[in-house]
Amino acid sequence: MVEKLITFSLQNRFIVLLVAAGLFGWGVYSVQQNPIDAIPDLSENQVIVFTEWMGRSPQVIEAQVTYPLVSNLQGIPKIKNIRAASMFGMSFVYIVFEDNVDTYWARTRVLERLNYAQRLLPQNVVPTLGPDGTGVGHIFWYHLDAKGMDLGEQRALQDWYVKFALQTVPGVAEVASFGGFEKQYQLVLDPLKMQYYNVSMMEVMNAVKANNNDVGGRKFEMSNMSYIVRGLGYIKNIKDVEAIAIKNYNSIPVRVRDIGSIQMGGDLRLGIFDQNGTGEVVGGIVVMRNGENADKVIKAVKTKMKEVEKGLPDGVTFKTSYDRSELIENAIASVKGTLTEEMITVSIVILIFLFHWRSALIILIQLPISVAVGFILLQAFGISSNIMSLTGIALAIGVVVDDGIVMVENAYRNISERQQELDNTKT
C-alpha cells in the first residue's frame, strides 16, 4: 500500500503539489476562523437560574424557591443533573445538559419550564437566567481612573454609561460592575414619631411606592385641539420624598419628613475592590459569550473603550486590570517560535549530514502543511486554539521532524545506492 502511494505520488507530482497547496490554504483559512483563547474551556454545558428574594434566610429560600424550581426543572430533556445552592436572599440552580446540546436550545427549554414553575413561587419573586457565558469567560477586567470623584458617582458612571456601551460589542454576554456605592434614597424612620402619628412601616412603604409613578389619563378635545392628560409623579430629589403624604392625623397630612429623615446613601456592600493597595476603584468584568473568539472580542472591546472614553468626564480614563490577550499572543508567539526553530534546526542537520538542499526543502514544506492539517482538524471538531491545543501541535512538530528526517535520509540512501549500481553497470 505504501509502495503504491509513493509510486502514485512520483508519477503525479502536479496533483500532489496541488493537494499540498490546497491543504495549506485550507489550514490558513482555519487559523483565521478558529476561535483563539489562552485557556481551554473545560466547563460543563450548563444553564444557571438565579432568583433573588432579599431579607429571607437560606432555609426559607430553600423551601419556597429552590426546591420548587429544582423539582419542576427535572423534566427537561437531555439533562445530566441539576445542582442548587441556597443562601441569604438568593437562590442558584445549575442545570447541566449533555455536552452535545446546543446552548441556546437548552436556554429556551429552561425558559419554557420556568413559565410554569414561576406560579409556584412567592409573589413578586421572578427567576432569571444567568449570562450565556462559561466559567472561563472573564476575558477582560478594567477600572476607572477618576481621582477626586466620589465612589458613588463613579459607580453611577459605570452602570449607566460605560456598561451599556460595552454590552453592545459583538461576543460580549455581560459586563458585570464591581466596586463603589450604588446610590439609593434611604429613609431613616423615628419609631417614636411613627408611634405618635400611628403610622406603620407598611403604610410608609406603600405611600412611597405609590407616589413614585407616572399615571396616564385620557385624551379630550377642546377648541379643535386634542389634549392628553397624564400625571407626572417620579421622584427626582430628596425633597420630593420628604413631601410625600402618608396619612391624615387630626385632618393634618403626615408627610415622610414628619416621621424621619431622608438621605442619599449607598446600598449594602459585602466587599470592596482595591487596586494594589492604593484605594478603592470602580470597574467592570467583561464576560465573553459561549463559543466566541476571545482574541477578537477583546480587540473589539478595546476599540469600543476608546470611543466611550471620549464621553467620560474630564480626568476620567480607563485602566486595564486583566487582559487575557497578552497570554493569547504569547502562546501564539511561542508556537511560531517553536516552528521556526524546528525548521532552521532540521535544515542545518540535513545540510550537514546529507549536504543536499533538496532534501532539506522537503522537510521545510512538510512542517507547515502538517501544522495546517492540525488547525483544519481543530476547526472541524470545534476545538479552540488555546495553550493546550497549541502545545500539542508544538510537541507534534518534533515527531513530524523525526519522521521526515528518517524518510528523507532513507530515500536519499536508496537513491544513492541505486545510482552507484547503475554507474557500475555502465562501466
mmCIF file of N, CA and C in Angstrom, residues 214-232:
data_model
loop_
_atom_site.group_PDB
_atom_site.id
_atom_site.type_symbol
_atom_site.label_atom_id
_atom_site.label_comp_id
_atom_site.label_asym_id
_atom_site.label_seq_id
_atom_site.Cartn_x
_atom_site.Cartn_y
_atom_site.Cartn_z
ATOM 1 N N ASP A 214 -45.624 57.509 37.210
ATOM 2 C CA ASP A 214 -46.356 58.345 36.265
ATOM 3 C C ASP A 214 -47.691 57.690 35.945
ATOM 4 N N VAL A 215 -48.732 58.490 35.858
ATOM 5 C CA VAL A 215 -50.076 57.975 35.623
ATOM 6 C C VAL A 215 -50.601 58.527 34.307
ATOM 7 N N GLY A 216 -51.127 57.642 33.462
ATOM 8 C CA GLY A 216 -51.685 58.055 32.182
ATOM 9 C C GLY A 216 -53.173 58.360 32.288
ATOM 10 N N GLY A 217 -53.611 59.358 31.515
ATOM 11 C CA GLY A 217 -55.028 59.722 31.503
ATOM 12 C C GLY A 217 -55.624 59.589 30.111
ATOM 13 N N ARG A 218 -56.783 60.153 29.923
ATOM 14 C CA ARG A 218 -57.470 60.071 28.641
ATOM 15 C C ARG A 218 -57.157 61.291 27.782
ATOM 16 N N LYS A 219 -57.594 61.201 26.544
ATOM 17 C CA LYS A 219 -57.477 62.320 25.613
ATOM 18 C C LYS A 219 -58.832 63.026 25.519
ATOM 19 N N PHE A 220 -58.794 64.352 25.517
ATOM 20 C CA PHE A 220 -60.039 65.087 25.327
ATOM 21 C C PHE A 220 -59.796 66.227 24.334
ATOM 22 N N GLU A 221 -60.866 66.648 23.708
ATOM 23 C CA GLU A 221 -60.783 67.682 22.681
ATOM 24 C C GLU A 221 -61.425 68.968 23.179
ATOM 25 N N MET A 222 -60.751 70.055 22.864
ATOM 26 C CA MET A 222 -61.250 71.375 23.255
ATOM 27 C C MET A 222 -60.739 72.391 22.244
ATOM 28 N N SER A 223 -61.688 73.127 21.667
ATOM 29 C CA SER A 223 -61.356 74.160 20.673
ATOM 30 C C SER A 223 -60.567 73.568 19.511
ATOM 31 N N ASN A 224 -61.085 72.441 19.003
ATOM 32 C CA ASN A 224 -60.463 71.773 17.851
ATOM 33 C C ASN A 224 -59.027 71.339 18.115
ATOM 34 N N MET A 225 -58.695 71.125 19.360
ATOM 35 C CA MET A 225 -57.357 70.645 19.750
ATOM 36 C C MET A 225 -57.524 69.420 20.639
ATOM 37 N N SER A 226 -56.619 68.489 20.503
ATOM 38 C CA SER A 226 -56.624 67.272 21.329
ATOM 39 C C SER A 226 -55.567 67.396 22.420
ATOM 40 N N TYR A 227 -55.961 67.071 23.631
ATOM 41 C CA TYR A 227 -55.058 67.144 24.782
ATOM 42 C C TYR A 227 -55.002 65.771 25.453
ATOM 43 N N ILE A 228 -53.816 65.387 25.864
ATOM 44 C CA ILE A 228 -53.621 64.131 26.586
ATOM 45 C C ILE A 228 -53.263 64.467 28.033
ATOM 46 N N VAL A 229 -54.029 63.915 28.939
ATOM 47 C CA VAL A 229 -53.834 64.180 30.363
ATOM 48 C C VAL A 229 -52.988 63.066 30.968
ATOM 49 N N ARG A 230 -51.968 63.424 31.676
ATOM 50 C CA ARG A 230 -51.136 62.438 32.385
ATOM 51 C C ARG A 230 -50.561 63.085 33.632
ATOM 52 N N GLY A 231 -50.332 62.262 34.637
ATOM 53 C CA GLY A 231 -49.760 62.749 35.883
ATOM 54 C C GLY A 231 -48.293 62.381 36.002
ATOM 55 N N LEU A 232 -47.447 63.372 36.291
ATOM 56 C CA LEU A 232 -46.004 63.163 36.435
ATOM 57 C C LEU A 232 -45.679 63.036 37.915
#
